[in-house]
Short mmCIF file of C-alpha atoms in Angstrom, two decimals:
data_model
loop_
_atom_site.label_atom_id
_atom_site.label_comp_id
_atom_site.label_asym_id
_atom_site.label_seq_id
_atom_site.Cartn_x
_atom_site.Cartn_y
_atom_site.Cartn_z
CA UNK Y 868 20.79 44.42 25.11
CA UNK Y 869 23.00 41.48 24.30
CA UNK Y 870 22.24 37.89 23.56
CA UNK Y 871 21.07 36.26 26.80
CA UNK Y 872 23.68 33.94 28.27
CA UNK Y 873 21.14 32.11 30.42
CA UNK Y 874 20.26 29.80 27.56
CA UNK Y 875 23.47 28.02 26.48
CA UNK Y 876 23.48 25.58 23.62
CA UNK Y 877 22.93 22.37 25.67
CA UNK Y 878 19.81 23.83 27.27
CA UNK Y 879 18.43 25.03 23.98
CA UNK Y 880 18.62 21.65 22.29
CA UNK Y 881 15.29 19.92 21.90
CA UNK Y 882 16.69 16.65 23.17
CA UNK Y 883 20.01 14.92 23.65
CA UNK Y 884 21.09 13.54 20.30
CA UNK Y 885 21.60 9.84 19.79
CA UNK Y 886 25.33 9.10 19.84
CA UNK Y 887 24.88 6.18 17.45
CA UNK Y 888 23.62 8.59 14.82
CA UNK Y 889 26.17 11.34 15.18
CA UNK Y 890 29.48 9.98 16.59
CA UNK Y 891 32.28 9.50 14.08
CA UNK Y 892 35.43 7.33 14.13
CA UNK Y 893 38.55 8.69 15.83
CA UNK Y 894 40.44 8.77 12.53
CA UNK Y 895 38.00 11.32 11.24
CA UNK Y 896 38.29 13.64 14.22
CA UNK Y 897 40.96 15.82 12.63
CA UNK Y 898 38.99 16.44 9.47
CA UNK Y 899 35.86 17.03 11.51
CA UNK Y 900 37.62 19.59 13.65
CA UNK Y 901 38.78 21.40 10.55
CA UNK Y 902 35.28 21.35 9.12
CA UNK Y 903 33.85 22.80 12.31
CA UNK Y 904 36.44 25.54 12.55
CA UNK Y 905 36.00 26.64 8.94
CA UNK Y 906 33.21 28.98 7.87
CA UNK Y 907 30.09 27.21 6.63
CA UNK Y 908 30.00 26.55 2.92
CA UNK Y 909 27.12 25.90 0.59
CA UNK Y 910 27.35 22.15 1.20
CA UNK Y 911 26.67 20.08 4.31
CA UNK Y 912 28.72 20.98 7.40
CA UNK Y 913 29.46 18.66 10.29
CA UNK Y 914 28.70 20.44 13.55
CA UNK Y 915 30.02 19.59 17.01
CA UNK Y 916 28.29 19.99 20.37
CA UNK Y 917 29.15 18.98 23.91
CA UNK Y 918 26.30 17.83 26.14
CA UNK Y 919 26.96 16.49 29.64
CA UNK Y 920 30.66 16.00 28.98
CA UNK Y 921 30.07 13.99 25.78
CA UNK Y 922 30.88 15.41 22.36
CA UNK Y 923 28.41 14.76 19.57
CA UNK Y 924 28.83 15.39 15.86
CA UNK Y 925 25.97 15.88 13.43
CA UNK Y 926 25.46 17.06 9.87
CA UNK Y 927 23.90 20.52 9.70
CA UNK Y 928 21.99 21.22 6.50
CA UNK Y 929 20.70 24.65 7.60
CA UNK Y 930 21.97 27.82 5.90
CA UNK Y 931 24.82 29.65 7.59
CA UNK Y 932 23.47 31.97 10.34
CA UNK Y 933 24.32 35.62 10.66
CA UNK Y 934 27.46 36.56 12.58
CA UNK Y 935 26.89 36.25 16.31
CA UNK Y 936 23.38 34.91 15.79
CA UNK Y 937 22.48 31.39 16.81
CA UNK Y 938 19.18 29.91 15.74
CA UNK Y 939 18.74 26.67 17.63
CA UNK Y 940 15.30 25.84 16.37
CA UNK Y 941 13.70 25.67 12.94
CA UNK Y 942 9.96 25.53 12.50
CA UNK Y 943 7.43 25.29 9.74
CA UNK Y 944 8.02 27.40 6.65
CA UNK Y 945 4.63 29.04 7.10
CA UNK Y 946 6.14 31.28 9.80
CA UNK Y 947 7.64 34.15 7.90
CA UNK Y 948 10.27 35.17 10.42
CA UNK Y 949 12.03 31.81 10.16
CA UNK Y 950 10.94 30.78 6.69
CA UNK Y 951 14.54 30.86 5.48
CA UNK Y 952 15.56 28.13 7.92
CA UNK Y 953 15.47 24.48 6.84
CA UNK Y 954 14.35 22.15 9.67
CA UNK Y 955 16.84 19.56 10.85
CA UNK Y 956 15.77 15.96 11.06
CA UNK Y 957 16.05 15.92 14.85
CA UNK Y 958 14.43 19.31 15.45
CA UNK Y 959 11.24 19.33 17.54
CA UNK Y 960 7.91 20.36 16.11
CA UNK Y 961 5.64 22.70 18.01
CA UNK Y 962 2.95 22.55 15.34
CA UNK Y 963 0.75 19.95 13.71
CA UNK Y 964 1.91 18.04 10.64
CA UNK Y 965 1.96 20.02 7.39
CA UNK Y 966 -0.39 17.60 5.63
CA UNK Y 967 -3.04 17.78 8.34
CA UNK Y 968 -2.70 21.56 8.64
CA UNK Y 969 -3.10 22.02 4.90
CA UNK Y 970 -6.16 19.76 4.86
CA UNK Y 971 -7.78 21.73 7.70
CA UNK Y 972 -6.96 25.03 6.00
CA UNK Y 973 -8.56 23.84 2.77
CA UNK Y 974 -11.67 22.77 4.65
CA UNK Y 975 -11.83 26.14 6.38
CA UNK Y 976 -11.53 27.99 3.09
CA UNK Y 977 -14.38 25.96 1.62
CA UNK Y 978 -16.49 26.51 4.74
CA UNK Y 979 -15.96 30.29 4.61
CA UNK Y 980 -16.58 30.62 0.84
CA UNK Y 981 -19.12 33.29 -0.11
CA UNK Y 982 -20.66 34.66 -3.30
CA UNK Y 983 -21.47 38.14 -4.49
CA UNK Y 984 -25.23 38.34 -4.36
CA UNK Y 985 -25.29 40.64 -7.38
CA UNK Y 986 -23.51 38.06 -9.55
CA UNK Y 987 -25.96 35.23 -8.79
CA UNK Y 988 -29.36 36.84 -8.09
CA UNK Y 989 -31.05 33.43 -8.30
CA UNK Y 990 -29.58 32.54 -4.92
CA UNK Y 991 -31.62 34.15 -2.13
CA UNK Y 992 -29.96 35.88 0.80
CA UNK Y 993 -31.90 33.77 3.32
CA UNK Y 994 -33.82 30.51 3.24
CA UNK Y 995 -35.79 29.81 6.37
CA UNK Y 996 -33.21 30.09 9.18
CA UNK Y 997 -30.22 29.72 6.83
CA UNK Y 998 -28.15 32.49 5.29
CA UNK Y 999 -24.93 32.98 3.27
CA UNK Y 1000 -25.89 30.38 0.67
CA UNK Y 1001 -23.06 29.21 -1.58
CA UNK Y 1002 -23.70 26.83 -4.54
CA UNK Y 1003 -21.66 23.63 -4.22
CA UNK Y 1004 -22.18 22.75 -7.88
CA UNK Y 1005 -23.24 24.71 -10.98
CA UNK Y 1006 -26.84 25.81 -10.79
CA UNK Y 1007 -29.21 24.33 -13.39
CA UNK Y 1008 -30.35 26.82 -16.06
CA UNK Y 1009 -33.71 28.43 -15.31
CA UNK Y 1010 -35.32 26.99 -18.45
CA UNK Y 1011 -34.11 23.46 -17.84
CA UNK Y 1012 -36.79 20.86 -18.47
CA UNK Y 1013 -35.01 17.52 -18.07
CA UNK Y 1014 -34.86 16.07 -14.60
CA UNK Y 1015 -32.07 14.26 -12.80
CA UNK Y 1016 -31.86 10.52 -13.21
CA UNK Y 1017 -31.30 10.02 -9.48
CA UNK Y 1018 -34.35 11.58 -7.88
CA UNK Y 1019 -36.58 12.41 -10.84
CA UNK Y 1020 -36.53 16.14 -10.00
CA UNK Y 1021 -34.24 19.04 -10.75
CA UNK Y 1022 -31.94 19.50 -7.75
CA UNK Y 1023 -29.35 21.97 -6.55
CA UNK Y 1024 -26.99 21.98 -3.60
CA UNK Y 1025 -25.79 24.82 -1.36
CA UNK Y 1026 -23.62 25.45 1.64
CA UNK Y 1027 -25.42 27.65 4.17
CA UNK Y 1028 -25.03 28.85 7.74
CA UNK Y 1029 -27.78 28.29 10.27
CA UNK Y 1030 -28.52 31.47 12.20
CA UNK Y 1031 -29.54 29.42 15.26
CA UNK Y 1032 -26.16 27.80 15.91
CA UNK Y 1033 -23.88 29.54 13.33
CA UNK Y 1034 -22.78 26.17 11.94
CA UNK Y 1035 -22.49 25.36 8.22
CA UNK Y 1036 -24.93 22.90 6.67
CA UNK Y 1037 -25.54 21.42 3.26
CA UNK Y 1038 -28.92 22.30 1.76
CA UNK Y 1039 -30.19 20.06 -1.03
CA UNK Y 1040 -33.09 21.69 -2.82
CA UNK Y 1041 -35.71 19.76 -4.77
CA UNK Y 1042 -37.04 22.18 -7.40
CA UNK Y 1043 -40.76 22.50 -7.97
CA UNK Y 1044 -41.78 19.96 -5.32
CA UNK Y 1045 -44.85 20.72 -3.27
CA UNK Y 1046 -45.34 18.69 -0.11
CA UNK Y 1047 -49.07 18.15 0.26
CA UNK Y 1048 -49.22 15.97 3.37
CA UNK Y 1049 -46.81 15.61 6.25
CA UNK Y 1050 -47.24 11.91 7.01
CA UNK Y 1051 -43.78 11.31 5.53
CA UNK Y 1052 -42.26 13.31 8.40
CA UNK Y 1053 -42.47 10.14 10.45
CA UNK Y 1054 -39.66 8.73 8.32
CA UNK Y 1055 -37.76 12.03 8.48
CA UNK Y 1056 -37.84 11.89 12.27
CA UNK Y 1057 -36.45 8.35 12.14
CA UNK Y 1058 -33.60 9.51 9.88
CA UNK Y 1059 -32.77 12.43 12.16
CA UNK Y 1060 -32.14 10.00 15.01
CA UNK Y 1061 -29.45 8.09 13.10
CA UNK Y 1062 -25.94 9.16 14.04
CA UNK Y 1063 -23.18 7.21 12.33
CA UNK Y 1064 -19.63 7.98 11.29
CA UNK Y 1065 -20.28 6.82 7.71
CA UNK Y 1066 -23.63 8.56 7.19
CA UNK Y 1067 -24.21 12.26 6.47
CA UNK Y 1068 -26.72 13.14 9.17
CA UNK Y 1069 -30.07 14.56 8.12
CA UNK Y 1070 -30.97 17.53 10.32
CA UNK Y 1071 -34.30 18.82 9.02
CA UNK Y 1072 -36.65 18.99 6.05
CA UNK Y 1073 -38.73 22.05 5.22
CA UNK Y 1074 -40.60 23.69 2.35
CA UNK Y 1075 -39.88 27.19 1.10
CA UNK Y 1076 -40.77 29.72 -1.59
CA UNK Y 1077 -37.54 31.71 -1.15
CA UNK Y 1078 -36.30 30.54 -4.57
CA UNK Y 1079 -39.38 31.89 -6.31
CA UNK Y 1080 -41.22 28.56 -6.49
CA UNK Y 1081 -42.29 25.73 -4.25
CA UNK Y 1082 -39.21 23.84 -3.14
CA UNK Y 1083 -38.42 21.08 -0.69
CA UNK Y 1084 -35.10 21.48 1.16
CA UNK Y 1085 -33.15 18.79 3.00
CA UNK Y 1086 -30.56 20.08 5.50
CA UNK Y 1087 -27.55 17.83 6.16
CA UNK Y 1088 -24.30 18.15 8.04
CA UNK Y 1089 -21.68 19.87 5.91
CA UNK Y 1090 -18.38 18.05 5.32
CA UNK Y 1091 -16.02 20.48 3.63
CA UNK Y 1092 -13.69 19.10 1.01
CA UNK Y 1093 -15.74 15.99 0.33
CA UNK Y 1094 -16.02 14.62 -3.18
CA UNK Y 1095 -18.21 11.89 -4.56
CA UNK Y 1096 -16.90 8.40 -5.18
CA UNK Y 1097 -17.83 8.99 -8.80
CA UNK Y 1098 -15.40 11.90 -9.16
CA UNK Y 1099 -12.69 10.19 -7.08
CA UNK Y 1100 -12.58 6.81 -8.82
CA UNK Y 1101 -14.76 6.81 -11.94
CA UNK Y 1102 -13.88 10.07 -13.62
CA UNK Y 1103 -11.25 8.55 -15.95
CA UNK Y 1104 -12.66 7.95 -19.45
CA UNK Y 1105 -9.83 5.54 -20.30
CA UNK Y 1106 -10.87 3.11 -17.55
CA UNK Y 1107 -13.71 1.73 -19.70
CA UNK Y 1108 -11.19 0.42 -22.22
CA UNK Y 1109 -11.03 -2.75 -20.14
CA UNK Y 1110 -14.24 -4.02 -21.62
CA UNK Y 1111 -13.59 -2.93 -25.19
CA UNK Y 1112 -9.92 -3.48 -25.98
CA UNK Y 1113 -8.57 -6.27 -23.77
CA UNK Y 1114 -8.87 -9.79 -25.14
CA UNK Y 1115 -10.07 -11.82 -22.21
CA UNK Y 1116 -8.76 -15.34 -21.81
CA UNK Y 1117 -5.68 -14.77 -23.99
CA UNK Y 1118 -3.27 -13.54 -21.34
CA UNK Y 1119 -0.63 -15.73 -19.72
CA UNK Y 1120 -0.80 -16.06 -15.94
CA UNK Y 1121 -2.24 -13.59 -13.45
CA UNK Y 1122 -2.51 -10.03 -14.65
CA UNK Y 1123 -0.21 -7.72 -12.63
CA UNK Y 1124 -2.37 -5.22 -10.76
CA UNK Y 1125 0.00 -2.32 -11.28
CA UNK Y 1126 -0.28 -2.84 -15.03
CA UNK Y 1127 -4.01 -3.35 -14.91
CA UNK Y 1128 -4.58 -0.02 -13.20
CA UNK Y 1129 -6.88 -1.49 -10.56
CA UNK Y 1130 -7.46 -0.29 -7.02
CA UNK Y 1131 -5.58 -2.01 -4.17
CA UNK Y 1132 -7.66 -4.70 -2.53
CA UNK Y 1133 -6.98 -3.20 0.91
CA UNK Y 1134 -8.68 0.03 -0.19
CA UNK Y 1135 -11.71 -1.86 -1.50
CA UNK Y 1136 -12.06 -3.73 1.78
CA UNK Y 1137 -11.77 -0.45 3.68
CA UNK Y 1138 -14.70 0.85 1.65
CA UNK Y 1139 -16.67 -2.38 2.18
CA UNK Y 1140 -16.25 -2.18 5.96
CA UNK Y 1141 -17.52 1.41 6.05
CA UNK Y 1142 -20.43 0.96 3.66
CA UNK Y 1143 -21.60 -2.27 5.30
CA UNK Y 1144 -21.38 -0.60 8.70
CA UNK Y 1145 -23.59 2.25 7.45
CA UNK Y 1146 -26.11 -0.21 5.97
CA UNK Y 1147 -26.17 -2.23 9.16
CA UNK Y 1148 -27.09 0.84 11.22
CA UNK Y 1149 -29.73 1.96 8.71
CA UNK Y 1150 -31.34 -1.48 8.44
CA UNK Y 1151 -31.27 -1.96 12.22
CA UNK Y 1152 -33.27 1.27 12.54
CA UNK Y 1153 -35.94 -0.17 10.25
CA UNK Y 1154 -35.04 2.05 7.28
CA UNK Y 1155 -33.47 1.55 3.86
CA UNK Y 1156 -30.59 3.52 2.35
CA UNK Y 1157 -31.86 3.65 -1.28
CA UNK Y 1158 -28.91 5.89 -2.34
CA UNK Y 1159 -26.08 3.33 -2.41
CA UNK Y 1160 -24.62 4.83 -5.56
CA UNK Y 1161 -21.15 6.27 -6.42
CA UNK Y 1162 -22.75 9.66 -7.05
CA UNK Y 1163 -24.20 9.71 -3.53
CA UNK Y 1164 -21.20 8.43 -1.55
CA UNK Y 1165 -18.88 11.14 -0.24
CA UNK Y 1166 -15.14 10.59 0.14
CA UNK Y 1167 -13.31 12.87 2.58
CA UNK Y 1168 -9.61 12.67 3.27
CA UNK Y 1169 -8.01 9.56 1.85
CA UNK Y 1170 -10.43 6.72 2.58
CA UNK Y 1171 -13.27 8.09 4.74
CA UNK Y 1172 -16.71 7.37 3.26
CA UNK Y 1173 -20.10 8.85 4.10
CA UNK Y 1174 -23.43 7.90 2.55
CA UNK Y 1175 -25.12 11.11 1.45
CA UNK Y 1176 -28.69 12.18 0.57
CA UNK Y 1177 -30.36 9.68 2.90
CA UNK Y 1178 -34.11 10.10 3.36
CA UNK Y 1179 -34.78 11.94 0.09
CA UNK Y 1180 -36.35 8.98 -1.70
CA UNK Y 1181 -38.50 8.25 1.36
CA UNK Y 1182 -40.09 11.70 1.07
CA UNK Y 1183 -40.28 11.99 -2.73
CA UNK Y 1184 -41.83 8.55 -3.26
CA UNK Y 1185 -43.97 8.47 -0.13
CA UNK Y 1186 -47.39 6.92 -0.72
CA UNK Y 1187 -49.99 8.64 1.42
CA UNK Y 1188 -52.42 5.78 0.80
CA UNK Y 1189 -50.19 3.36 2.69
CA UNK Y 1190 -51.26 2.77 6.26
CA UNK Y 1191 -47.81 1.50 7.24
CA UNK Y 1192 -44.99 3.69 5.87
CA UNK Y 1193 -42.50 0.91 6.64
CA UNK Y 1194 -44.30 -1.79 4.70
CA UNK Y 1195 -41.88 -1.79 1.76
CA UNK Y 1196 -38.69 -1.35 3.77
CA UNK Y 1197 -37.77 -5.05 3.63
CA UNK Y 1198 -37.87 -4.92 -0.15
CA UNK Y 1199 -35.80 -1.73 -0.24
CA UNK Y 1200 -33.24 -3.26 2.12
CA UNK Y 1201 -32.72 -6.17 -0.28
CA UNK Y 1202 -32.19 -3.63 -3.05
CA UNK Y 1203 -29.56 -1.92 -0.86
CA UNK Y 1204 -27.51 -5.12 -0.78
CA UNK Y 1205 -27.65 -5.42 -4.55
CA UNK Y 1206 -26.59 -1.77 -4.87
CA UNK Y 1207 -23.70 -2.42 -2.48
CA UNK Y 1208 -22.61 -5.34 -4.65
CA UNK Y 1209 -22.65 -3.14 -7.74
CA UNK Y 1210 -20.56 -0.49 -6.00
CA UNK Y 1211 -17.98 -3.07 -4.89
CA UNK Y 1212 -17.87 -4.63 -8.36
CA UNK Y 1213 -17.39 -1.21 -9.96
CA UNK Y 1214 -14.53 -0.49 -7.55
CA UNK Y 1215 -12.92 -3.84 -8.28
CA UNK Y 1216 -13.12 -3.17 -12.03
CA UNK Y 1217 -12.26 0.50 -11.56
CA UNK Y 1218 -15.01 1.22 -14.07
CA UNK Y 1219 -18.77 1.65 -14.04
CA UNK Y 1220 -18.95 -0.36 -17.25
CA UNK Y 1221 -18.26 -3.46 -15.19
CA UNK Y 1222 -21.71 -3.42 -13.62
CA UNK Y 1223 -23.54 -3.38 -16.95
CA UNK Y 1224 -25.32 -6.63 -17.67
CA UNK Y 1225 -23.38 -7.39 -20.84
CA UNK Y 1226 -20.06 -6.97 -19.03
CA UNK Y 1227 -20.79 -8.91 -15.82
CA UNK Y 1228 -18.99 -12.05 -16.94
CA UNK Y 1229 -15.87 -10.12 -17.97
CA UNK Y 1230 -16.00 -8.17 -14.73
CA UNK Y 1231 -16.11 -11.30 -12.60
CA UNK Y 1232 -13.18 -12.73 -14.59
CA UNK Y 1233 -11.24 -9.59 -13.76
CA UNK Y 1234 -12.08 -9.97 -10.05
CA UNK Y 1235 -11.12 -13.66 -10.07
CA UNK Y 1236 -7.74 -12.97 -11.67
CA UNK Y 1237 -6.70 -9.96 -9.58
CA UNK Y 1238 -8.38 -10.29 -6.20
CA UNK Y 1239 -8.96 -12.80 -3.42
CA UNK Y 1240 -11.70 -15.38 -3.37
CA UNK Y 1241 -13.31 -13.64 -0.39
CA UNK Y 1242 -13.90 -10.50 -2.44
CA UNK Y 1243 -15.27 -12.53 -5.35
CA UNK Y 1244 -17.61 -14.49 -3.05
CA UNK Y 1245 -18.84 -11.29 -1.41
CA UNK Y 1246 -19.72 -9.76 -4.78
CA UNK Y 1247 -21.43 -12.93 -5.94
CA UNK Y 1248 -23.43 -13.16 -2.72
CA UNK Y 1249 -24.64 -9.57 -3.02
CA UNK Y 1250 -25.53 -9.75 -6.70
CA UNK Y 1251 -27.02 -13.26 -6.83
CA UNK Y 1252 -30.67 -13.86 -6.04
CA UNK Y 1253 -31.13 -15.92 -2.88
CA UNK Y 1254 -34.03 -18.08 -1.81
CA UNK Y 1255 -34.27 -16.23 1.48
CA UNK Y 1256 -34.09 -12.67 2.74
CA UNK Y 1257 -30.49 -11.61 3.01
CA UNK Y 1258 -28.96 -9.45 5.73
CA UNK Y 1259 -25.92 -7.21 5.73
CA UNK Y 1260 -24.69 -9.27 8.68
CA UNK Y 1261 -24.23 -12.23 6.31
CA UNK Y 1262 -21.16 -10.64 4.73
CA UNK Y 1263 -19.35 -10.22 8.07
CA UNK Y 1264 -17.66 -13.66 7.84
CA UNK Y 1265 -16.37 -12.72 4.40
CA UNK Y 1266 -14.82 -9.54 5.80
CA UNK Y 1267 -13.28 -11.56 8.60
CA UNK Y 1268 -10.05 -10.33 10.16
CA UNK Y 1269 -9.87 -7.44 7.69
CA UNK Y 1270 -12.19 -5.63 10.06
CA UNK Y 1271 -9.39 -5.57 12.64
CA UNK Y 1272 -7.05 -4.06 10.06
CA UNK Y 1273 -9.45 -1.18 9.55
CA UNK Y 1274 -9.96 -0.78 13.29
CA UNK Y 1275 -6.21 -0.67 13.84
CA UNK Y 1276 -5.77 1.91 11.05
CA UNK Y 1277 -8.52 4.09 12.53
CA UNK Y 1278 -6.97 3.96 16.01
CA UNK Y 1279 -3.51 4.75 14.68
CA UNK Y 1280 -4.96 7.69 12.80
CA UNK Y 1281 -6.64 8.81 16.01
CA UNK Y 1282 -3.30 8.62 17.85
CA UNK Y 1283 -1.64 10.81 15.24
CA UNK Y 1284 -4.40 13.41 15.39
CA UNK Y 1285 -4.37 13.42 19.21
CA UNK Y 1286 -0.63 14.02 19.17
CA UNK Y 1287 -1.07 16.97 16.83
CA UNK Y 1288 -3.96 18.22 18.94
CA UNK Y 1289 -1.77 18.14 22.06
CA UNK Y 1290 0.66 20.50 20.33
CA UNK Y 1291 -2.09 22.92 19.42
CA UNK Y 1292 -3.50 22.83 22.96
CA UNK Y 1293 -0.21 24.24 24.25
CA UNK Y 1294 -0.12 26.77 21.43
CA UNK Y 1295 -3.62 27.89 22.34
CA UNK Y 1296 -2.57 28.37 25.96
CA UNK Y 1297 0.40 30.51 24.91
CA UNK Y 1298 -1.78 32.50 22.52
CA UNK Y 1299 -4.20 33.39 25.32
CA UNK Y 1300 -1.22 34.47 27.41
CA UNK Y 1301 0.04 36.73 24.60
CA UNK Y 1302 -3.48 38.10 24.03
CA UNK Y 1303 -3.72 39.14 27.68
CA UNK Y 1304 -0.24 40.64 27.55
CA UNK Y 1305 -1.18 42.61 24.44
CA UNK Y 1306 -4.17 44.20 26.18
CA UNK Y 1307 -1.84 45.55 28.87
CA UNK Y 1308 1.28 46.72 27.01
CA UNK Y 1309 1.29 50.20 25.46
CA UNK Y 1310 -2.32 50.95 26.47
CA UNK Y 1311 -2.70 54.68 25.67
CA UNK Y 1312 -4.96 55.46 28.61
CA UNK Y 1313 -6.68 53.74 31.48
CA UNK Y 1314 -8.98 55.39 34.01
CA UNK Y 1315 -7.96 58.78 32.52
CA UNK Y 1316 -4.33 58.07 33.34
CA UNK Y 1317 -2.16 58.32 30.17
CA UNK Y 1318 0.90 56.96 32.01
CA UNK Y 1319 -0.85 53.87 33.38
CA UNK Y 1320 1.00 51.38 31.15
CA UNK Y 1321 4.38 52.98 31.98
CA UNK Y 1322 4.15 52.80 35.78
CA UNK Y 1323 3.96 50.24 38.54
CA UNK Y 1324 3.43 46.61 37.64
CA UNK Y 1325 2.69 47.53 34.01
CA UNK Y 1326 6.25 48.84 33.58
CA UNK Y 1327 7.64 45.45 34.57
CA UNK Y 1328 5.40 43.78 32.00
CA UNK Y 1329 6.59 46.23 29.35
CA UNK Y 1330 10.23 45.37 30.08
CA UNK Y 1331 9.32 41.69 30.00
CA UNK Y 1332 7.76 42.20 26.56
CA UNK Y 1333 11.06 43.70 25.38
CA UNK Y 1334 12.95 40.78 26.91
CA UNK Y 1335 10.60 38.41 25.13
CA UNK Y 1336 10.58 39.87 21.61
CA UNK Y 1337 13.24 42.57 21.23
CA UNK Y 1338 16.49 40.77 21.94
CA UNK Y 1339 19.55 41.66 19.84
CA UNK Y 1340 22.91 40.04 19.25
CA UNK Y 1341 26.27 41.43 20.27
CA UNK Y 1342 26.47 42.99 16.81
CA UNK Y 1343 23.12 44.73 17.33
CA UNK Y 1344 21.16 42.61 14.88
CA UNK Y 1345 17.76 41.14 15.87
CA UNK Y 1346 18.06 37.86 17.79
CA UNK Y 1347 15.06 35.75 16.91
CA UNK Y 1348 14.60 32.44 18.67
CA UNK Y 1349 11.20 30.81 19.03
CA UNK Y 1350 12.39 28.50 21.79
CA UNK Y 1351 13.39 31.54 23.89
CA UNK Y 1352 9.90 33.01 23.49
CA UNK Y 1353 8.17 29.74 24.33
CA UNK Y 1354 10.43 29.06 27.30
CA UNK Y 1355 9.85 32.51 28.83
CA UNK Y 1356 6.09 32.35 28.32
CA UNK Y 1357 5.90 28.91 29.94
CA UNK Y 1358 7.89 30.16 32.92
CA UNK Y 1359 5.58 33.16 33.23
CA UNK Y 1360 2.49 30.97 33.04
CA UNK Y 1361 3.87 28.61 35.69
CA UNK Y 1362 5.23 31.39 37.91
CA UNK Y 1363 8.57 29.69 38.55
CA UNK Y 1364 10.93 31.21 41.15
CA UNK Y 1365 13.70 31.69 38.57
CA UNK Y 1366 15.09 35.23 38.46
CA UNK Y 1367 15.25 37.33 35.31
CA UNK Y 1368 17.06 40.57 34.51
CA UNK Y 1369 14.93 43.25 32.85
CA UNK Y 1370 16.78 46.18 31.29
CA UNK Y 1371 15.14 49.49 30.42
CA UNK Y 1372 15.36 50.77 26.87
CA UNK Y 1373 17.80 53.54 27.84
CA UNK Y 1374 19.91 50.87 29.60
CA UNK Y 1375 20.03 52.98 32.77
CA UNK Y 1376 17.90 50.65 34.88
CA UNK Y 1377 18.23 46.92 35.55
CA UNK Y 1378 15.44 45.21 37.47
CA UNK Y 1379 15.93 41.67 38.82
CA UNK Y 1380 12.60 39.92 39.43
CA UNK Y 1381 11.32 36.36 39.51
CA UNK Y 1382 8.79 34.89 37.13
CA UNK Y 1383 6.46 34.42 40.08
CA UNK Y 1384 6.56 38.19 40.68
CA UNK Y 1385 5.86 38.82 37.01
CA UNK Y 1386 2.92 36.42 37.09
CA UNK Y 1387 1.44 38.19 40.10
CA UNK Y 1388 1.79 41.57 38.36
CA UNK Y 1389 0.36 40.12 35.18
CA UNK Y 1390 -2.72 38.58 36.81
CA UNK Y 1391 -3.47 41.62 39.00
CA UNK Y 1392 -3.20 44.00 36.06
CA UNK Y 1393 -5.39 41.91 33.79
CA UNK Y 1394 -8.02 41.51 36.49
CA UNK Y 1395 -8.01 45.29 36.84
CA UNK Y 1396 -8.80 45.58 33.14
CA UNK Y 1397 -11.54 42.98 33.40
CA UNK Y 1398 -13.11 44.79 36.34
CA UNK Y 1399 -13.10 48.07 34.39
CA UNK Y 1400 -14.61 46.36 31.33
CA UNK Y 1401 -17.44 44.97 33.49
CA UNK Y 1402 -18.10 48.36 35.07
CA UNK Y 1403 -16.90 47.31 38.50
CA UNK Y 1404 -14.40 50.16 38.87
#
């Protein structure tokens, strides 16, 4: 049980280092040699390694390893057994980026959040086919009389799981609403057909008495971790000081944006591209958004927008006396463009006060000073009355080549995520391999044979498990190396003809087998377990 000598340093390196980064002048060779020969100190140590006959030098910032122990690979700090190691700049990564992993973990935690039913009895255990309801915002008090300014009704929002597909959804409840006729479901069916990357998809609408009164519930896709544009950009009370304290027209030269506290123009154009794309899809389908408002626009990640609560106004304000439910859509679509202009103007001013009538002139001065003429012209076009019906397609020339910038950013983001996904695909493959191996090793009994896991092919797999996880150094301390584990598992999965020495725990037996033999034993044994589980033995 000594450190394996089949994996020397050159083979355990992730890649051949770049000589331009690590080679040092000849005059420094003596001092480097002394630094290498001395014990590691608390500071940086220059390490030396020979690969293919060429000597490379590099600065090692990792802590000094234990005597006789060599750790050639450092991984993410989330892994406890190597959390003390600091990753080198040229070390490979077998896992996704920390930022993406943390974002996904946060989304998962939000998705799995639950409440104690005894603490909030007002939340029912089930609503229609949905269960595990979790309030996404504070519930309104039961004696509340005032209604929301957005929809004219008291509303509440929940995360729930659909028992039909076990997926999370967002349920938006309209309190005290009783749906008399179902003619409005024609519009709901039209909304359900819209699938767009910048629109929260409406899945279904139903009525219920599960909350103790008549309620109308809209079920949408659930996007964990999303926040409204209002909370992201307009939650700073000091932002409104623009229109109360600054003396317009008395400044010298253009106002520096970093001092003004305004949003970058590139971010505003990114939002314009997404919101206009959503409106274009909605208007092409013959519908109107009617919720183009900072309180109804979700922001996920850094710059991803989704228009939320679509279809609610169409149901709440539906006129059953109208023969054509789409008669007023052209008028609502024109209102959408005005609402889009207000949103863009508020973003450009970084304040909702900018869209108030008394502040419009000051707001446009701010846009003129700090942003391009294209952005100013787009806002003016959207907010100014025209002699003809306007279309969202009319602002495409104003966006111009900025659309390609957003397309390029989206594709680059996709490349990064695909690269991280490729890492996790391999990790998933190795996990399935370990899961199968775990069902075989140390099984107490199989087919009434208590020695099944200690005999035949299973004994080889047990010794391989020890070779995989229970290596020790020459000093008898645990030898932990993730690259050794990954390398051996990959060889087992591929069934390579390379030979391996397996030593029994009492060190009295040494078995020399190939990985192809181990793979055959592994597959036959696991298939035997599967056959027994399916009642075929």
